[in-house]
Amino acid sequence: MSEHRRKPQQPQSGGRAAARRAAQQRPARGAGSGRDVPTASPSGPYSQEPGHGSRSDARRSAGRGSAGRGRSAAGAAAAGRPKRFINYPRGEKAGWKRFVPSWKLVSGTALGFCAIITAGAGIGIAMVNTPDANKMADAQNNVFYWSDDTQMVATGGSMNRQIVPIEKIPLSMQNAVIAAENESFESDKGVDPMGIARAVWNMAKGGSTQGGSTITQQYVKNTYLDSDQTLKRKVTELFISIKLGVSEEKNKILAGYLNTAYYGRDAYGIQAASRAYFGKDCDKLTPSESAFLAALLKGPNLYNPDGGIGSAATPEANRARAEERWAWVLDREVKVGRMQQAERDKYKEFPALIESAEAAGMSGQIGYLVETAKLYMLKKNGIKVEDLAKGGYRIYTTFDKKKVEAMVKAVEGTRDGMLDEKARPDTDTFVQFGAASVDVKTGALVALYGGPGIDKKHFNNNANTSGVQVGSTWKPFVLAAAMQYGTQNSKGEGISADSKYMASDLTVINNRAGQPLRDGSGKPFRQKNESPTDYGYVTLNKAMEDSINVPFAQLVFDVGHNKVKDVAKATGILPESFDPNDNASFALGTSTPSAIRMADSYATFAASGTHHDPYSVRSVKKNGHDVPGFEPPKAERAMDNSIADNITKVLRNVVEKGTGTKAKKLGRPAAGKTGTTDKNMSAWFVGYTPELSTSVALFRSDPSAKKKELISMRGVAGIPSLHGGDIPAEIWTKYMKEALNGVPKSDFPEPEELGVVADASGAPSPTPSPSPSPSPSPSPSNSPSPSPSPSPSRSHGKPPTCKPWAICEPSPSASSSRSPSPSPSKSRDRPSGGTGDFPIGGSTGG
């Protein structure tokens, strides 16, 4: 018994130390419960067992501590674990070193990756088929449809393609293409790794991928009838190119490329291109002609001298690019050793091209309609010109066949009835017409007139051309901006069309700071009207009705040019067509939007301020599937309905009793505006009903001249000074009458009261009290002293009433309006603006 009792006390230090550590830990756990509870009784029957447990725990704790600190312990611990196939994280390492892969793992992974890539590439190359140039000849046409889904025309696709063997392709053409496109063609393996790397880098930076393809890759790309920029397609092209590079003869690849490339003029393949541009078979091509065709491969839309689709692809710009590229190709042939310098020196003149023979069925307006639809497709969806040329698309347009025919009848009937080139060759030649008609409720382009026809060598689409100033048809934008934003004299509130402005000829125009504008000689700038009539002060409504320039030249400074631009942009006018000069003439129509844009913009007024962007394509199908991105543009609020409806009210007066009275023959509610530019360079009429908005432009320009310049229309049709209210209004009325035949008449909404009457500085002030019979006669008084009390007369010649804080000078009477205009009162509201050099004149009245 005594020995048994002494046994627990033998390991004094270890047992008691472990017990003390356990005792220090247990109260902590007990403390968490909120009570101090002993874990065992010292007098219980099991009081000896904690001593044994404490020694074993201490040994295990000491073992773990030493193992955590020692490498040998870690190795011993790992020795007891089963081995893994991939030892990662590394069990024999400690801390962060466990996550550092071994050289065996790195090298094994790399070798495995290479093996997978090699095997995948081999399988991919084995599975892909080599291209066949003959299959390209089976490409489909593009079919265009009218708005009623009947077929308009089938064009493009397979109609101009012929495969020829390499023996029929002259060596000069082969050399030119290799020199320009792929110098290493005869030695490379079908792909250019450095070129691919450059293309990937350019694409990563958001640039073009051009320059990453060999002739082999381009040939492979040409065999696809779509241009999806997907990884699958790119990889497939790469595999086919590699396969061709190691299995096909170079001559066969080169012939395949030249037989499938697109050269413009609806020509696919070298034989079709040779016939399209030079009227002969390709084996008769000269080195100079070959260099030109090789230059086209960089992009026919920008290098075909006929011009292409888009504002950058004008005939002039394309011709310049083509000539530069042609010379570069010849020089490049010398540089890479494919032509002798002596031979290069023979070719100084750009090769002569034959006239473009357009496809059958593209005569008259069809060519312009197709071009307009193609341009919309390119902008809307990013489809390329080359994709359209390959064919296979079904394009459903918005063009109404009956309305297009009505447009042609109105334009050509009026032209034939009024112009006589034989009797008046000096005035009636080179007269051109452009017109467009838009559905008010949707923005759909339903008709246009682009010219006599592409088949008649008139390649410019006059309905979509820029460079023709719109004249006084711009004035509604100035008035709408004043109604929306107000003027310096309205304290930020929109103004009414009843506001009065000085209208007399040669009135001095002031900037926003109240200082006179200066002309080129430094003298005060005086705005000229079409007529020298001494109008005095008139309402803006009257100024619009008679198309008087002076009030709007001043109003644009009182409102601010940027405000006018904002309104015009909101209605659909493209900013690139704005006149960049913030001068007085800006208000009178020195900007150059197209007929399509003007018709669409005025449709915003007709739709009570709702704008629809113009569109010409309803839907597109490819291989039986809808091509996304051709939903009708969404309606947007361009301005408050009260502003648009009040503009319509003003423009109805233009038709009823102003410069556009010829449009009254329509016999239904209509609104519109005439426009005539300085020196009669162009004449416009833009008008609308609640259903249709239509614009008609008239100008003179020699279509065969290298430099397109407008020619004055004075004397055209025997009219000394032709205006928008003459021939353009006549055409507009004839077309609208036919286009709306059978459509029930409807009226415009009644406009709400809008704005405050905020007369220009110096205008006679209206009486604040009602006057049953205001005097209609002008007052002869021209006293510089302000009247002590408001006069009931609203006559033009009445001197203004000075406000207490304003500095006023006498207003000129009707008889003295040719003198410089009075200085305006120095408004404290929003002084700003600047001056500049402004030529006398600008656009004239309508």
PDB file of C-alpha atoms in Angstrom, residues 384-577:
ATOM      1  CA  LYS A 384     -17.834  44.479 -94.767  1.00  0.00           C
ATOM      2  CA  VAL A 385     -18.036  45.468 -98.427  1.00  0.00           C
ATOM      3  CA  GLU A 386     -16.269  42.233 -99.323  1.00  0.00           C
ATOM      4  CA  ASP A 387     -18.906  40.226 -97.443  1.00  0.00           C
ATOM      5  CA  LEU A 388     -21.693  41.842 -99.434  1.00  0.00           C
ATOM      6  CA  ALA A 389     -19.820  41.184-102.658  1.00  0.00           C
ATOM      7  CA  LYS A 390     -19.647  37.483-101.835  1.00  0.00           C
ATOM      8  CA  GLY A 391     -23.421  37.422-101.790  1.00  0.00           C
ATOM      9  CA  GLY A 392     -25.926  35.264 -99.984  1.00  0.00           C
ATOM     10  CA  TYR A 393     -27.811  38.081 -98.221  1.00  0.00           C
ATOM     11  CA  ARG A 394     -31.538  38.789 -98.366  1.00  0.00           C
ATOM     12  CA  ILE A 395     -32.031  42.485 -97.675  1.00  0.00           C
ATOM     13  CA  TYR A 396     -35.540  43.747 -96.897  1.00  0.00           C
ATOM     14  CA  THR A 397     -35.598  47.505 -97.428  1.00  0.00           C
ATOM     15  CA  THR A 398     -38.015  50.253 -96.388  1.00  0.00           C
ATOM     16  CA  PHE A 399     -38.362  51.644 -99.925  1.00  0.00           C
ATOM     17  CA  ASP A 400     -41.928  51.895-101.208  1.00  0.00           C
ATOM     18  CA  LYS A 401     -41.978  51.118-104.922  1.00  0.00           C
ATOM     19  CA  LYS A 402     -44.989  53.341-105.662  1.00  0.00           C
ATOM     20  CA  LYS A 403     -43.509  56.288-103.782  1.00  0.00           C
ATOM     21  CA  VAL A 404     -40.157  55.885-105.540  1.00  0.00           C
ATOM     22  CA  GLU A 405     -41.947  55.914-108.874  1.00  0.00           C
ATOM     23  CA  ALA A 406     -43.893  59.011-107.772  1.00  0.00           C
ATOM     24  CA  MET A 407     -40.625  60.716-106.827  1.00  0.00           C
ATOM     25  CA  VAL A 408     -39.060  59.946-110.224  1.00  0.00           C
ATOM     26  CA  LYS A 409     -42.173  61.185-112.012  1.00  0.00           C
ATOM     27  CA  ALA A 410     -42.242  64.439-110.040  1.00  0.00           C
ATOM     28  CA  VAL A 411     -38.530  65.219-110.506  1.00  0.00           C
ATOM     29  CA  GLU A 412     -38.126  64.230-114.124  1.00  0.00           C
ATOM     30  CA  GLY A 413     -41.516  65.597-115.167  1.00  0.00           C
ATOM     31  CA  THR A 414     -40.702  68.989-113.673  1.00  0.00           C
ATOM     32  CA  ARG A 415     -37.186  68.925-115.076  1.00  0.00           C
ATOM     33  CA  ASP A 416     -38.358  68.121-118.603  1.00  0.00           C
ATOM     34  CA  GLY A 417     -41.071  70.746-118.421  1.00  0.00           C
ATOM     35  CA  MET A 418     -38.919  73.606-117.104  1.00  0.00           C
ATOM     36  CA  LEU A 419     -35.345  73.010-118.276  1.00  0.00           C
ATOM     37  CA  ASP A 420     -34.180  73.304-121.867  1.00  0.00           C
ATOM     38  CA  GLU A 421     -30.480  72.614-122.301  1.00  0.00           C
ATOM     39  CA  LYS A 422     -30.584  73.301-126.042  1.00  0.00           C
ATOM     40  CA  ALA A 423     -32.297  76.676-125.701  1.00  0.00           C
ATOM     41  CA  ARG A 424     -30.385  77.742-122.573  1.00  0.00           C
ATOM     42  CA  PRO A 425     -27.095  75.839-122.573  1.00  0.00           C
ATOM     43  CA  ASP A 426     -25.367  78.399-120.365  1.00  0.00           C
ATOM     44  CA  THR A 427     -27.892  78.039-117.531  1.00  0.00           C
ATOM     45  CA  ASP A 428     -29.835  74.785-117.840  1.00  0.00           C
ATOM     46  CA  THR A 429     -26.916  72.353-118.150  1.00  0.00           C
ATOM     47  CA  PHE A 430     -25.539  70.434-115.162  1.00  0.00           C
ATOM     48  CA  VAL A 431     -28.676  71.080-113.089  1.00  0.00           C
ATOM     49  CA  GLN A 432     -28.957  68.293-110.525  1.00  0.00           C
ATOM     50  CA  PHE A 433     -31.763  67.117-108.271  1.00  0.00           C
ATOM     51  CA  GLY A 434     -31.735  65.276-104.976  1.00  0.00           C
ATOM     52  CA  ALA A 435     -34.745  64.309-102.879  1.00  0.00           C
ATOM     53  CA  ALA A 436     -35.726  62.054 -99.991  1.00  0.00           C
ATOM     54  CA  SER A 437     -38.952  61.135 -98.210  1.00  0.00           C
ATOM     55  CA  VAL A 438     -39.281  59.764 -94.681  1.00  0.00           C
ATOM     56  CA  ASP A 439     -42.197  58.237 -92.798  1.00  0.00           C
ATOM     57  CA  VAL A 440     -42.979  60.612 -89.932  1.00  0.00           C
ATOM     58  CA  LYS A 441     -44.070  57.927 -87.474  1.00  0.00           C
ATOM     59  CA  THR A 442     -41.121  55.540 -87.904  1.00  0.00           C
ATOM     60  CA  GLY A 443     -38.203  57.282 -89.649  1.00  0.00           C
ATOM     61  CA  ALA A 444     -38.307  54.723 -92.475  1.00  0.00           C
ATOM     62  CA  LEU A 445     -36.838  56.042 -95.717  1.00  0.00           C
ATOM     63  CA  VAL A 446     -39.616  55.357 -98.223  1.00  0.00           C
ATOM     64  CA  ALA A 447     -38.320  57.091-101.366  1.00  0.00           C
ATOM     65  CA  LEU A 448     -35.372  59.010-102.751  1.00  0.00           C
ATOM     66  CA  TYR A 449     -34.076  60.501-105.963  1.00  0.00           C
ATOM     67  CA  GLY A 450     -30.312  60.253-106.351  1.00  0.00           C
ATOM     68  CA  GLY A 451     -29.840  61.388-109.937  1.00  0.00           C
ATOM     69  CA  PRO A 452     -30.454  60.190-113.490  1.00  0.00           C
ATOM     70  CA  GLY A 453     -28.891  56.810-112.729  1.00  0.00           C
ATOM     71  CA  ILE A 454     -25.603  54.982-112.252  1.00  0.00           C
ATOM     72  CA  ASP A 455     -26.168  53.430-115.661  1.00  0.00           C
ATOM     73  CA  LYS A 456     -26.000  56.970-117.071  1.00  0.00           C
ATOM     74  CA  LYS A 457     -22.590  57.563-115.488  1.00  0.00           C
ATOM     75  CA  HIS A 458     -23.992  59.627-112.629  1.00  0.00           C
ATOM     76  CA  PHE A 459     -22.384  57.859-109.675  1.00  0.00           C
ATOM     77  CA  ASN A 460     -23.029  60.396-106.899  1.00  0.00           C
ATOM     78  CA  ASN A 461     -26.197  59.810-104.901  1.00  0.00           C
ATOM     79  CA  ASN A 462     -27.648  63.324-104.676  1.00  0.00           C
ATOM     80  CA  ALA A 463     -30.072  62.269-101.943  1.00  0.00           C
ATOM     81  CA  ASN A 464     -27.198  61.362 -99.673  1.00  0.00           C
ATOM     82  CA  THR A 465     -24.593  63.846-100.792  1.00  0.00           C
ATOM     83  CA  SER A 466     -22.970  66.508 -98.649  1.00  0.00           C
ATOM     84  CA  GLY A 467     -21.512  69.817 -99.697  1.00  0.00           C
ATOM     85  CA  VAL A 468     -24.742  71.532-100.747  1.00  0.00           C
ATOM     86  CA  GLN A 469     -25.728  74.319 -98.339  1.00  0.00           C
ATOM     87  CA  VAL A 470     -29.329  74.146 -97.131  1.00  0.00           C
ATOM     88  CA  GLY A 471     -29.993  77.888 -96.986  1.00  0.00           C
ATOM     89  CA  SER A 472     -32.971  79.230 -95.073  1.00  0.00           C
ATOM     90  CA  THR A 473     -34.340  75.751 -94.347  1.00  0.00           C
ATOM     91  CA  TRP A 474     -31.930  76.013 -91.382  1.00  0.00           C
ATOM     92  CA  LYS A 475     -33.848  78.891 -89.767  1.00  0.00           C
ATOM     93  CA  PRO A 476     -36.416  76.661 -87.983  1.00  0.00           C
ATOM     94  CA  PHE A 477     -33.554  75.218 -85.897  1.00  0.00           C
ATOM     95  CA  VAL A 478     -32.588  78.722 -84.776  1.00  0.00           C
ATOM     96  CA  LEU A 479     -36.176  79.526 -83.804  1.00  0.00           C
ATOM     97  CA  ALA A 480     -36.626  76.168 -82.052  1.00  0.00           C
ATOM     98  CA  ALA A 481     -33.478  76.818 -80.002  1.00  0.00           C
ATOM     99  CA  ALA A 482     -34.854  80.238 -78.984  1.00  0.00           C
ATOM    100  CA  MET A 483     -38.138  78.596 -77.953  1.00  0.00           C
ATOM    101  CA  GLN A 484     -36.290  75.977 -75.915  1.00  0.00           C
ATOM    102  CA  TYR A 485     -33.420  77.902 -74.342  1.00  0.00           C
ATOM    103  CA  GLY A 486     -34.529  81.525 -74.547  1.00  0.00           C
ATOM    104  CA  THR A 487     -32.355  84.552 -75.305  1.00  0.00           C
ATOM    105  CA  GLN A 488     -30.419  87.160 -73.382  1.00  0.00           C
ATOM    106  CA  ASN A 489     -33.559  89.296 -73.291  1.00  0.00           C
ATOM    107  CA  SER A 490     -35.844  86.552 -71.955  1.00  0.00           C
ATOM    108  CA  LYS A 491     -33.879  85.804 -68.778  1.00  0.00           C
ATOM    109  CA  GLY A 492     -33.570  82.126 -69.642  1.00  0.00           C
ATOM    110  CA  GLU A 493     -37.224  81.562 -70.571  1.00  0.00           C
ATOM    111  CA  GLY A 494     -38.157  80.282 -73.999  1.00  0.00           C
ATOM    112  CA  ILE A 495     -39.419  82.976 -76.285  1.00  0.00           C
ATOM    113  CA  SER A 496     -42.503  83.208 -78.455  1.00  0.00           C
ATOM    114  CA  ALA A 497     -42.520  83.563 -82.224  1.00  0.00           C
ATOM    115  CA  ASP A 498     -44.326  86.861 -81.580  1.00  0.00           C
ATOM    116  CA  SER A 499     -41.047  88.371 -80.339  1.00  0.00           C
ATOM    117  CA  LYS A 500     -39.918  91.241 -82.569  1.00  0.00           C
ATOM    118  CA  TYR A 501     -36.518  91.745 -84.208  1.00  0.00           C
ATOM    119  CA  MET A 502     -35.112  94.382 -86.544  1.00  0.00           C
ATOM    120  CA  ALA A 503     -35.461  93.099 -90.117  1.00  0.00           C
ATOM    121  CA  SER A 504     -34.283  95.929 -92.360  1.00  0.00           C
ATOM    122  CA  ASP A 505     -31.600  95.248 -94.936  1.00  0.00           C
ATOM    123  CA  LEU A 506     -27.944  95.845 -94.026  1.00  0.00           C
ATOM    124  CA  THR A 507     -28.588  96.031 -90.304  1.00  0.00           C
ATOM    125  CA  VAL A 508     -25.524  95.748 -88.076  1.00  0.00           C
ATOM    126  CA  ILE A 509     -25.415  92.455 -86.162  1.00  0.00           C
ATOM    127  CA  ASN A 510     -24.178  92.441 -82.555  1.00  0.00           C
ATOM    128  CA  ASN A 511     -22.528  89.624 -80.654  1.00  0.00           C
ATOM    129  CA  ARG A 512     -23.685  88.414 -77.236  1.00  0.00           C
ATOM    130  CA  ALA A 513     -21.692  91.103 -75.523  1.00  0.00           C
ATOM    131  CA  GLY A 514     -23.637  93.736 -77.470  1.00  0.00           C
ATOM    132  CA  GLN A 515     -20.654  94.700 -79.611  1.00  0.00           C
ATOM    133  CA  PRO A 516     -20.957  94.959 -83.411  1.00  0.00           C
ATOM    134  CA  LEU A 517     -19.506  92.112 -85.411  1.00  0.00           C
ATOM    135  CA  ARG A 518     -16.657  93.060 -87.706  1.00  0.00           C
ATOM    136  CA  ASP A 519     -16.197  92.169 -91.350  1.00  0.00           C
ATOM    137  CA  GLY A 520     -12.886  91.405 -93.027  1.00  0.00           C
ATOM    138  CA  SER A 521     -11.985  95.086 -93.267  1.00  0.00           C
ATOM    139  CA  GLY A 522     -12.711  95.734 -89.592  1.00  0.00           C
ATOM    140  CA  LYS A 523     -15.946  97.603 -90.231  1.00  0.00           C
ATOM    141  CA  PRO A 524     -19.236  96.705 -88.506  1.00  0.00           C
ATOM    142  CA  PHE A 525     -20.771  93.706 -90.246  1.00  0.00           C
ATOM    143  CA  ARG A 526     -24.121  94.395 -91.923  1.00  0.00           C
ATOM    144  CA  GLN A 527     -26.374  91.467 -92.762  1.00  0.00           C
ATOM    145  CA  LYS A 528     -27.928  91.507 -96.210  1.00  0.00           C
ATOM    146  CA  ASN A 529     -31.462  90.370 -97.037  1.00  0.00           C
ATOM    147  CA  GLU A 530     -32.684  89.071-100.355  1.00  0.00           C
ATOM    148  CA  SER A 531     -34.747  92.246-100.654  1.00  0.00           C
ATOM    149  CA  PRO A 532     -33.771  95.841 -99.751  1.00  0.00           C
ATOM    150  CA  THR A 533     -37.198  96.356 -98.186  1.00  0.00           C
ATOM    151  CA  ASP A 534     -37.170  98.476 -95.032  1.00  0.00           C
ATOM    152  CA  TYR A 535     -39.109  96.111 -92.813  1.00  0.00           C
ATOM    153  CA  GLY A 536     -38.320  97.748 -89.489  1.00  0.00           C
ATOM    154  CA  TYR A 537     -39.150  95.486 -86.523  1.00  0.00           C
ATOM    155  CA  VAL A 538     -41.132  92.339 -87.346  1.00  0.00           C
ATOM    156  CA  THR A 539     -42.106  89.250 -85.400  1.00  0.00           C
ATOM    157  CA  LEU A 540     -40.050  86.118 -85.813  1.00  0.00           C
ATOM    158  CA  ASN A 541     -43.162  84.516 -87.235  1.00  0.00           C
ATOM    159  CA  LYS A 542     -43.238  87.133 -89.993  1.00  0.00           C
ATOM    160  CA  ALA A 543     -39.474  86.827 -90.508  1.00  0.00           C
ATOM    161  CA  MET A 544     -39.850  83.070 -91.086  1.00  0.00           C
ATOM    162  CA  GLU A 545     -42.867  83.568 -93.313  1.00  0.00           C
ATOM    163  CA  ASP A 546     -41.009  85.914 -95.669  1.00  0.00           C
ATOM    164  CA  SER A 547     -37.575  84.324 -95.057  1.00  0.00           C
ATOM    165  CA  ILE A 548     -35.929  87.560 -93.904  1.00  0.00           C
ATOM    166  CA  ASN A 549     -32.294  87.057 -92.964  1.00  0.00           C
ATOM    167  CA  VAL A 550     -31.505  89.897 -90.550  1.00  0.00           C
ATOM    168  CA  PRO A 551     -33.681  88.750 -87.590  1.00  0.00           C
ATOM    169  CA  PHE A 552     -32.201  85.247 -87.597  1.00  0.00           C
ATOM    170  CA  ALA A 553     -28.644  86.498 -88.011  1.00  0.00           C
ATOM    171  CA  GLN A 554     -29.146  88.431 -84.759  1.00  0.00           C
ATOM    172  CA  LEU A 555     -31.206  85.719 -83.048  1.00  0.00           C
ATOM    173  CA  VAL A 556     -28.458  83.107 -83.391  1.00  0.00           C
ATOM    174  CA  PHE A 557     -26.150  85.303 -81.247  1.00  0.00           C
ATOM    175  CA  ASP A 558     -28.898  86.015 -78.726  1.00  0.00           C
ATOM    176  CA  VAL A 559     -29.516  82.263 -78.341  1.00  0.00           C
ATOM    177  CA  GLY A 560     -25.985  80.943 -78.845  1.00  0.00           C
ATOM    178  CA  HIS A 561     -24.631  78.900 -81.735  1.00  0.00           C
ATOM    179  CA  ASN A 562     -24.083  75.820 -79.594  1.00  0.00           C
ATOM    180  CA  LYS A 563     -27.736  75.794 -78.551  1.00  0.00           C
ATOM    181  CA  VAL A 564     -28.786  75.809 -82.191  1.00  0.00           C
ATOM    182  CA  LYS A 565     -26.372  72.960 -82.913  1.00  0.00           C
ATOM    183  CA  ASP A 566     -27.799  70.985 -79.995  1.00  0.00           C
ATOM    184  CA  VAL A 567     -31.321  71.316 -81.377  1.00  0.00           C
ATOM    185  CA  ALA A 568     -30.264  70.392 -84.913  1.00  0.00           C
ATOM    186  CA  LYS A 569     -28.329  67.379 -83.637  1.00  0.00           C
ATOM    187  CA  ALA A 570     -31.280  66.201 -81.547  1.00  0.00           C
ATOM    188  CA  THR A 571     -33.458  66.202 -84.667  1.00  0.00           C
ATOM    189  CA  GLY A 572     -31.001  64.034 -86.592  1.00  0.00           C
ATOM    190  CA  ILE A 573     -28.577  66.428 -88.295  1.00  0.00           C
ATOM    191  CA  LEU A 574     -25.066  64.976 -88.232  1.00  0.00           C
ATOM    192  CA  PRO A 575     -22.503  67.234 -86.493  1.00  0.00           C
ATOM    193  CA  GLU A 576     -19.951  66.686 -89.254  1.00  0.00           C
ATOM    194  CA  SER A 577     -22.257  68.587 -91.606  1.00  0.00           C
TER     195      SER A 577
END
